[in-house]
Tab-separated table of C-alpha atoms in Angstrom:
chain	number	residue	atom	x	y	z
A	1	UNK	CA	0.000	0.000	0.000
A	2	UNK	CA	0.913	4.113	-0.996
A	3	UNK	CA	-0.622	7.113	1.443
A	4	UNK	CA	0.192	10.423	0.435
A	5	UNK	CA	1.288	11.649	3.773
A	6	UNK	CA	2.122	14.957	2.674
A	7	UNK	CA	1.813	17.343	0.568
A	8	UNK	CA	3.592	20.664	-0.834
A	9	UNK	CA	3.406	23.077	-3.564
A	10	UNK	CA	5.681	26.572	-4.330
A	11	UNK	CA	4.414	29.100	-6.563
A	12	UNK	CA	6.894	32.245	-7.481
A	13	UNK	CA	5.660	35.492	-6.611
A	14	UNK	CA	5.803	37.299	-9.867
A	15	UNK	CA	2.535	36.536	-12.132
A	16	UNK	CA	1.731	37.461	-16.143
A	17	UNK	CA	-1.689	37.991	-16.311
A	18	UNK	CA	-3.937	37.397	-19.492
A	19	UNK	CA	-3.582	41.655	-20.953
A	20	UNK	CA	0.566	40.675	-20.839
A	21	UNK	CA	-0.366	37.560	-22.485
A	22	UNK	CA	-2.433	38.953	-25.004
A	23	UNK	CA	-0.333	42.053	-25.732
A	24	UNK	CA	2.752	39.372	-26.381
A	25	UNK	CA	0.781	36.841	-28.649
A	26	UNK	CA	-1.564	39.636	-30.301
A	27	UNK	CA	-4.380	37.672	-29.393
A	28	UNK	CA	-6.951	39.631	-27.839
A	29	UNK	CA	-7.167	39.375	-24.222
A	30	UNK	CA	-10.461	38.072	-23.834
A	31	UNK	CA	-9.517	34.765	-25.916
A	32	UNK	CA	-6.251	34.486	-23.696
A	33	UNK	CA	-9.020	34.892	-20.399
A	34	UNK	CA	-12.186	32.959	-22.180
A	35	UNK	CA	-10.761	30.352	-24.990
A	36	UNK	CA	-7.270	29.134	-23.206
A	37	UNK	CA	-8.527	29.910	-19.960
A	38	UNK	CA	-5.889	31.740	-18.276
A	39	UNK	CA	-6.270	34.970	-16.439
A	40	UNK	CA	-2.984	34.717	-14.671
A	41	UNK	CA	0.485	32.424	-14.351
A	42	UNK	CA	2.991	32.292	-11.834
A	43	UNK	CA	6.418	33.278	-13.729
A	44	UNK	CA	9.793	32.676	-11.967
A	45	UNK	CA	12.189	35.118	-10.290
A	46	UNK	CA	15.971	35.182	-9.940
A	47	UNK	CA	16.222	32.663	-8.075
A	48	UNK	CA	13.314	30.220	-8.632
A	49	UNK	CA	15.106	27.235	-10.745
A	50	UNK	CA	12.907	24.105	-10.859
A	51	UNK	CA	14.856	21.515	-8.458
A	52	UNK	CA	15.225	24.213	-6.533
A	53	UNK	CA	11.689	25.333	-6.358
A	54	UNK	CA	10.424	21.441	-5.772
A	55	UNK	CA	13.139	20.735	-2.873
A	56	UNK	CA	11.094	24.254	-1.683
A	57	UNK	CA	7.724	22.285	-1.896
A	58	UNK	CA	9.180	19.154	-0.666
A	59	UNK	CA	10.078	21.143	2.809
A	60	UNK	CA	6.562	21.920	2.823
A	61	UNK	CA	5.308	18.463	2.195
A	62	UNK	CA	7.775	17.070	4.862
A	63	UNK	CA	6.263	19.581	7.692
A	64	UNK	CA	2.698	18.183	6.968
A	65	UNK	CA	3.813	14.247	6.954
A	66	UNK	CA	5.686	15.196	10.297
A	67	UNK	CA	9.227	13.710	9.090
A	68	UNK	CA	12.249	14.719	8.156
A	69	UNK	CA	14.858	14.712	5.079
A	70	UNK	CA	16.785	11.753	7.124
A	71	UNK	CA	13.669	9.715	7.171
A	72	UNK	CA	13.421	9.412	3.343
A	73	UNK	CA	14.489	6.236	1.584
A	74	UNK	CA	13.958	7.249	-1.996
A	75	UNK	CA	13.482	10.389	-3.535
A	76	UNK	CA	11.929	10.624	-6.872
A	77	UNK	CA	12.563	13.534	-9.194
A	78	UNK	CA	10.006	15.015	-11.176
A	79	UNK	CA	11.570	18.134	-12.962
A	80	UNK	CA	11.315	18.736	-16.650
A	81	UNK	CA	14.485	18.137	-18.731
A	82	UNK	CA	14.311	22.044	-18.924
A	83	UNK	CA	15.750	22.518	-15.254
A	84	UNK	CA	18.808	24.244	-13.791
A	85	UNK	CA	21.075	22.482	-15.600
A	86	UNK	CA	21.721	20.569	-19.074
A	87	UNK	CA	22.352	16.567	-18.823
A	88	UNK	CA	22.426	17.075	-15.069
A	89	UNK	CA	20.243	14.619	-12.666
A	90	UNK	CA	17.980	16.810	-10.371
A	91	UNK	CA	16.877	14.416	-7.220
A	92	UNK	CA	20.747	14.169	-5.492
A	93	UNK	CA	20.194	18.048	-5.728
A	94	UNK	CA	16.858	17.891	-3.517
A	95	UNK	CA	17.936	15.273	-1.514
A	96	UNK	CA	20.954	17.564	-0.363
A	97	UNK	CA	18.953	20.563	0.288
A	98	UNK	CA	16.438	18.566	2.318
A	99	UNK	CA	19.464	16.467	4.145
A	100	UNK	CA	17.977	13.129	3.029
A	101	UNK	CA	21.617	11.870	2.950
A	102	UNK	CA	20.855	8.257	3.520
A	103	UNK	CA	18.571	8.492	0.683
A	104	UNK	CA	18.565	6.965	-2.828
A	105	UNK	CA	17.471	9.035	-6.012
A	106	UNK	CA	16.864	9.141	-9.550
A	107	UNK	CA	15.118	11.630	-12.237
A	108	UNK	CA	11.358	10.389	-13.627
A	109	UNK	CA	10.516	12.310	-16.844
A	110	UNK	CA	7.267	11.703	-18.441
A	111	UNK	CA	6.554	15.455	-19.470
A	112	UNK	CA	3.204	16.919	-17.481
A	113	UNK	CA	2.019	13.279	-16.979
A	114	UNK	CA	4.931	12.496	-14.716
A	115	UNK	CA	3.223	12.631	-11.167
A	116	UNK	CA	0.909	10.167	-12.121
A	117	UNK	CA	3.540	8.309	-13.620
A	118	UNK	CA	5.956	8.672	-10.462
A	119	UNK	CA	2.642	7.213	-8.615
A	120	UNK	CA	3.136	4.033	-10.367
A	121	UNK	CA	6.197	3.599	-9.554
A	122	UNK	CA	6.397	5.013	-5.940
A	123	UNK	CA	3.703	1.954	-5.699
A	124	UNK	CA	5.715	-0.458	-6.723
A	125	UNK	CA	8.754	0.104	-4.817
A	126	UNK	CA	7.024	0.022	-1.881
A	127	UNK	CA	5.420	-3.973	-3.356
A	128	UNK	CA	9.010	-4.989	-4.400
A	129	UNK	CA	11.584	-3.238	-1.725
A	130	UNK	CA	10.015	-4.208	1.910
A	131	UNK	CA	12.680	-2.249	3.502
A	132	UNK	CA	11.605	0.700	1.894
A	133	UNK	CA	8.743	3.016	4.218
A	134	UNK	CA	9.261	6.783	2.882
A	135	UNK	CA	9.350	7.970	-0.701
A	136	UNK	CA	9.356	11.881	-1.473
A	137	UNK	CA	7.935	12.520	-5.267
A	138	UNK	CA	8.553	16.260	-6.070
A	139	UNK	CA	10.114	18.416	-8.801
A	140	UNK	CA	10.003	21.886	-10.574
A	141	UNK	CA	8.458	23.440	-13.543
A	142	UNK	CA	9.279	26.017	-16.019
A	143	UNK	CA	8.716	25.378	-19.303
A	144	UNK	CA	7.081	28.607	-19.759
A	145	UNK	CA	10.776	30.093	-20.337
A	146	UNK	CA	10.952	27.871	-23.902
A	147	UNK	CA	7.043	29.656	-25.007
A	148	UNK	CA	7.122	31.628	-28.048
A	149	UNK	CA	4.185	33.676	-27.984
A	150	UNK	CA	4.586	35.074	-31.344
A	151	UNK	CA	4.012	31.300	-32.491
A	152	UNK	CA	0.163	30.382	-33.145
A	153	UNK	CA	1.258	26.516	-33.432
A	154	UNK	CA	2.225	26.636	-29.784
A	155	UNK	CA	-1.042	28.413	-28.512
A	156	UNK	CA	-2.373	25.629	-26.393
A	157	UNK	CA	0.865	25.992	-24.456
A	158	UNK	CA	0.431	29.917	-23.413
A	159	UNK	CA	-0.709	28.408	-20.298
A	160	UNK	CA	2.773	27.177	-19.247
A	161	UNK	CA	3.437	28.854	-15.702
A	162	UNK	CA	6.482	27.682	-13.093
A	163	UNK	CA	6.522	26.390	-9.583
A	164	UNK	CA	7.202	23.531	-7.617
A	165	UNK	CA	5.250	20.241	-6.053
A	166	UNK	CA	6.200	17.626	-3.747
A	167	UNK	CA	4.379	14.636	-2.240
A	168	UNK	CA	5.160	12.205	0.687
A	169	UNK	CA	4.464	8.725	0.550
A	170	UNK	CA	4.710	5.882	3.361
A	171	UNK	CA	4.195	2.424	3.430
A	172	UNK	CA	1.387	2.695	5.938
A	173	UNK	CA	-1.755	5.490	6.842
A	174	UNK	CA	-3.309	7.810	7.694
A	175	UNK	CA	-3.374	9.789	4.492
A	176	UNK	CA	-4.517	9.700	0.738
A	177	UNK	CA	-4.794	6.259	-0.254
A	178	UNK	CA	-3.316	4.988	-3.392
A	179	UNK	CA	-5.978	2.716	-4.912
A	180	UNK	CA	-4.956	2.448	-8.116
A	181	UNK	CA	-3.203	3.955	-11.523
A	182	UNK	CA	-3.938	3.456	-15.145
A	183	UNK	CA	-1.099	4.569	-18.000
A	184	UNK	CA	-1.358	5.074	-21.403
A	185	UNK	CA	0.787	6.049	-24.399
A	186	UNK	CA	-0.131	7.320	-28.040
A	187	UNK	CA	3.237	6.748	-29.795
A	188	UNK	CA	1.873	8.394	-33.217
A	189	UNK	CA	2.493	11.886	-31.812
A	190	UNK	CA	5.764	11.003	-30.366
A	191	UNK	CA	7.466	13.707	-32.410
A	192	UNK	CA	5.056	16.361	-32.339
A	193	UNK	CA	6.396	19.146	-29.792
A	194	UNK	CA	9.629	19.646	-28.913
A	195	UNK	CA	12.706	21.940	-28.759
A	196	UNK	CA	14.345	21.315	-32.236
A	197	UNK	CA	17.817	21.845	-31.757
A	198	UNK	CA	19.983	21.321	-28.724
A	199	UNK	CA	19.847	17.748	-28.474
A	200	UNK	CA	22.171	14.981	-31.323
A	201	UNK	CA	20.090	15.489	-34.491
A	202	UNK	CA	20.460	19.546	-33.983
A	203	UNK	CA	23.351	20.608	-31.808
A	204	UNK	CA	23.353	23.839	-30.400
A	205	UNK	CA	25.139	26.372	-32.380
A	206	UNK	CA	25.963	29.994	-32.397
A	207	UNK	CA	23.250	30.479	-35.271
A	208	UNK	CA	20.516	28.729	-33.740
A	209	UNK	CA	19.690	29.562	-30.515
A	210	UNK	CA	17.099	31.251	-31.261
A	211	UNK	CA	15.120	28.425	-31.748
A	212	UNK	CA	15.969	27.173	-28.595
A	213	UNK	CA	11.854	26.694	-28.220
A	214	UNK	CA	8.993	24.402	-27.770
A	215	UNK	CA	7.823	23.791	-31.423
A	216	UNK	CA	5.173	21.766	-32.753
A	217	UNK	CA	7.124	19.868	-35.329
A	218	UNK	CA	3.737	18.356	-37.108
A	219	UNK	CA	1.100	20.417	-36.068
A	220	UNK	CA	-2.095	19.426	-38.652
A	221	UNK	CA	-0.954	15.685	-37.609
A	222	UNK	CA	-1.271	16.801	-33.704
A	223	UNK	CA	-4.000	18.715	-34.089
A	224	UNK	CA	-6.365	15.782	-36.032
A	225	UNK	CA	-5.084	13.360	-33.989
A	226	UNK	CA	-5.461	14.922	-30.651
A	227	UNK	CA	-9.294	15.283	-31.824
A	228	UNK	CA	-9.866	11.742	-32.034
A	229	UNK	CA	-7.750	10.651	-28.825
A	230	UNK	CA	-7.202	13.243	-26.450
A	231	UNK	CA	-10.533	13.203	-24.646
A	232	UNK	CA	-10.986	9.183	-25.450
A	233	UNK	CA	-7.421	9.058	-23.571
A	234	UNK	CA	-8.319	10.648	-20.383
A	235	UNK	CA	-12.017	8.661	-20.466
A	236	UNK	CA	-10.236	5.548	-20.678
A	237	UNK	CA	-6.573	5.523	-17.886
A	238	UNK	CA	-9.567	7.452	-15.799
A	239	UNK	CA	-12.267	4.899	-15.882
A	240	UNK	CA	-10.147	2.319	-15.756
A	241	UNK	CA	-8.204	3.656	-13.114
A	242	UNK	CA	-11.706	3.822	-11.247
A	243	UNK	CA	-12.521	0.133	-12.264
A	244	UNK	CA	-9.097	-1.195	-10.756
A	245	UNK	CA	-10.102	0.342	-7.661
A	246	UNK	CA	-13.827	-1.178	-7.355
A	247	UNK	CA	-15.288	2.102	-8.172
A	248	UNK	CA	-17.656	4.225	-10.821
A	249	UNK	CA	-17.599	7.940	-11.798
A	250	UNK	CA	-20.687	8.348	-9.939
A	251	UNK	CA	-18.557	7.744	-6.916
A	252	UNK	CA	-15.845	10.540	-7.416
A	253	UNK	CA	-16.007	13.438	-5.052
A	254	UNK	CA	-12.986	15.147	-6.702
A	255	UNK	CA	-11.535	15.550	-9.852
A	256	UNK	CA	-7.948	16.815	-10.051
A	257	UNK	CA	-6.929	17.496	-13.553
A	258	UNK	CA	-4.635	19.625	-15.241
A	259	UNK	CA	-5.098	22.639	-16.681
A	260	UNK	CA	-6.326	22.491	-20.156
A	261	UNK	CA	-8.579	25.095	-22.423
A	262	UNK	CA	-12.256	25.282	-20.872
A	263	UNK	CA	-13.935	23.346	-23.225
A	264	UNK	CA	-11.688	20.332	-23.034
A	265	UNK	CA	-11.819	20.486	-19.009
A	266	UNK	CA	-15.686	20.867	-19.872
A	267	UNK	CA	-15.902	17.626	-22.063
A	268	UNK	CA	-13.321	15.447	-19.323
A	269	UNK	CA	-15.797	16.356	-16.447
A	270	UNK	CA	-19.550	15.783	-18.516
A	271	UNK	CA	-17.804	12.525	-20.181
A	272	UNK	CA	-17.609	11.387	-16.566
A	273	UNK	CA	-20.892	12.690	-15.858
A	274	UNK	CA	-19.675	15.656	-13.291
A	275	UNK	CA	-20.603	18.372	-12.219
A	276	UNK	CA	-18.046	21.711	-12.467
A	277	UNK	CA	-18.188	21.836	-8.639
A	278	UNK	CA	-16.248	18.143	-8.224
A	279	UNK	CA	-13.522	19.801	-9.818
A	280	UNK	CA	-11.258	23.081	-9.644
A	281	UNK	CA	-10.238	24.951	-13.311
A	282	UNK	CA	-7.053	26.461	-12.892
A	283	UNK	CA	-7.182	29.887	-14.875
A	284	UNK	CA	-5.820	32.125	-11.661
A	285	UNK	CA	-2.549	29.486	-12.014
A	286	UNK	CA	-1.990	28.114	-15.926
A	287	UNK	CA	-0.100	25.442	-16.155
A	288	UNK	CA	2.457	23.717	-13.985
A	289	UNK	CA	2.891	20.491	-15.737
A	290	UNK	CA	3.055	17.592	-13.672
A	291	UNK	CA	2.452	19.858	-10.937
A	292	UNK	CA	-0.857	20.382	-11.741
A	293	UNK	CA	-2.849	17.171	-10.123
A	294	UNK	CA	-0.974	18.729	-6.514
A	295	UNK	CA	-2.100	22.165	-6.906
A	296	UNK	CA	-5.745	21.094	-7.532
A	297	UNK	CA	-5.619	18.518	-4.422
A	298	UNK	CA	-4.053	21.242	-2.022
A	299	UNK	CA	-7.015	23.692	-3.643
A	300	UNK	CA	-9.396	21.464	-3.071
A	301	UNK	CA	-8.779	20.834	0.627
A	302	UNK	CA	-8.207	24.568	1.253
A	303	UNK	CA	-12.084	24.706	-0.217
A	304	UNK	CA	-13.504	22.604	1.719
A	305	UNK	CA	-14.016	20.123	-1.542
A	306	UNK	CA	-12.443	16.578	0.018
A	307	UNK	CA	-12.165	15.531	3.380
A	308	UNK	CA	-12.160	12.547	5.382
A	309	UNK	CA	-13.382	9.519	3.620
A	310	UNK	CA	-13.289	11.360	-0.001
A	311	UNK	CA	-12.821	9.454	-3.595
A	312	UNK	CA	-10.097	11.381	-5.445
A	313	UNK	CA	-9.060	10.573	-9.179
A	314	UNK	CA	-6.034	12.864	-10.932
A	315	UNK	CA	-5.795	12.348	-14.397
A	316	UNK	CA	-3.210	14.127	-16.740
A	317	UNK	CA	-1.222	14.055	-20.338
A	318	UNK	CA	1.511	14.800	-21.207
A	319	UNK	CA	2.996	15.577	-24.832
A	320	UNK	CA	4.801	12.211	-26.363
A	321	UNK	CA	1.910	11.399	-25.885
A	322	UNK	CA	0.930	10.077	-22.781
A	323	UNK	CA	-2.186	9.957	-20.262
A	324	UNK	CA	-2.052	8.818	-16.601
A	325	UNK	CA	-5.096	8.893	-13.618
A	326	UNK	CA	-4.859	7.686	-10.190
A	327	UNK	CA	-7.664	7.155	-7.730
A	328	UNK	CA	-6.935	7.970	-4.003
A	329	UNK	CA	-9.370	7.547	-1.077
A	330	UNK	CA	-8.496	10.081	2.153
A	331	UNK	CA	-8.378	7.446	4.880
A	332	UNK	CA	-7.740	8.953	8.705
A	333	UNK	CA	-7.493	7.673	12.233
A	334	UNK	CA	-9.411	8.342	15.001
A	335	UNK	CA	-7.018	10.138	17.182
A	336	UNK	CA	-6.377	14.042	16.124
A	337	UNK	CA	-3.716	14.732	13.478
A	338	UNK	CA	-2.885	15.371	9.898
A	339	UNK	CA	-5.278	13.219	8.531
A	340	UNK	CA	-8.365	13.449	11.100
């Protein structure tokens, strides 16, 4: 068994709000506010570098579980590849800040579908490794820095915002209850966004940086094929997710997704037969990536939306292109504490 004992999330202080959005894209600002659903973004300061900013979280998320860095067995990265440095692993970098020295690490990277992903995982080290009682999943974002606003083929990422999540799992309760996770991959669009040079078919050169940027490589491919699968994708790791774990839609009291254009949040929640108010749209926040599924979760019991003895799925995708959901069931003990 998998309890989320704790959980953290860092936002940067500085925000770009849908008028700076607009005036940078030339869309007009109530498209940026109405059609892609953002009003505002965290953006990152000086200082806020994504392993940085989810060792930040992960502090938080240790308070809540009550435990320490030197209590964690594994630590699980969940930064982007864009992070503070180039072919650098991230997780030995958290584990220092948070003094988990006894702790072993390694990097996770399934673009914003990666939590979920991590979930998996977490899940079945704690089956396979007996020895093994705390895991910390966390990680930065900020793959708003590689946005070209003046490119209409990367619209549906204007959203992409920066910050930093964390989660602690343990062996045993009280906490969110890992029931069960559901994966799946669409290998079609694997080459449909990315940064086109910097890596061994395009090395970085003096002449190119400027297209150091996401890019949408095929984008009448992505976009036909995303109308076919996208919504069919999250229908299908969700409700299967839900039938691993003896449950229905009808059941859910929360829905944490990721933040995606209105209409497409819209279709996810009425394809599950949901109403808006089992679920949280993220337009004050954009997009954190795999973040996202932690934001709405720490939203949602700041609002009053789950509590003791609430059904939680998360679903998200990520480009590649891959979908992930998890159902979790908040599970407490009778005594006072975190979880009660």
């Amino acid at each position: 068994m998998a309890y989320l004992r704790g959980l953290g999330v860092y936002l940067p202080a500085p925000r770009m709000t849908s008028g700076e959005i607009a005036a940078a894209s030339g869309l007009p600002e109530w498209v940026v506010r109405e059609k892609l659903g953002i009003h505002q973004k965290p953006v990152p300061g000086p200082d806020d570098h994504p392993a940085r900013m989810g060792a930040w979280a992960a502090q938080e998320a240790l308070k809540e579980a009550g435990l320490g860095g030197a209590e964690l067995d594994v630590v699980i990265s969940i930064t982007d590849e864009h992070k503070d440095f180039p072919v650098w692993t991230s997780a030995p970098l958290m584990a220092q800040m948070l003094d988990a020295h006894r702790a072993w690490c390694f990097d996770l990277n399934q673009k914003c579908a990666t939590f979920i992903t991590a979930l998996t995982v977490a899940e079945g080290l704690f089956a396979s490794r007996p020895e093994i009682e705390t895991i910390l999943v966390a990680g930065g974002y900020r793959n708003g820095d590689l946005i070209d606003y003046r490119d209409e083929s990367v619209r549906f990422m204007y959203d992409l915002a920066a910050g930093g999540g964390a989660a602690v799992l343990t062996r045993l309760g009280p906490g969110l209850r890992l029931l069960s996770t559901q994966l799946k991959t669409d290998p079609v669009l694997a080459n449909t966004v990315r940064v086109p040079v910097g890596g061994t078919v395009a090395p970085l050169t003096p002449t190119n940086t400027d297209q150091y940027k996401l890019r949408v490589a095929e984008p009448e491919l992505m976009k036909s094929r995303l109308e076919g699968v996208s919504i069919p994708g999250f229908m299908e790791v969700i409700n299967g997710s839900l039938r691993q774990a003896g449950y229905t839609a009808a059941d859910l009291d929360y829905l944490a997704l990721l933040h995606m254009k209105p209409s497409a949040h819209k279709a996810v929640l009425e394809g599950l037969g949901l109403g808006a108010e089992r679920s949280i749209y993220l337009s004050d926040y954009g997009h954190l990536g795999q973040i996202d599924p932690i934001l709405s979760v720490q939203l949602a019991r700041q609002a009053g939306k789950i509590g003791p003895g609430s059904l939680l799925a998360l679903a998200a995708a990520g480009v590649g292109y891959h979908w992930g959901a998890a159902v979790l069931r908040w599970e407490e003990e009778a005594a006072e504490g975190l979880w009660s």
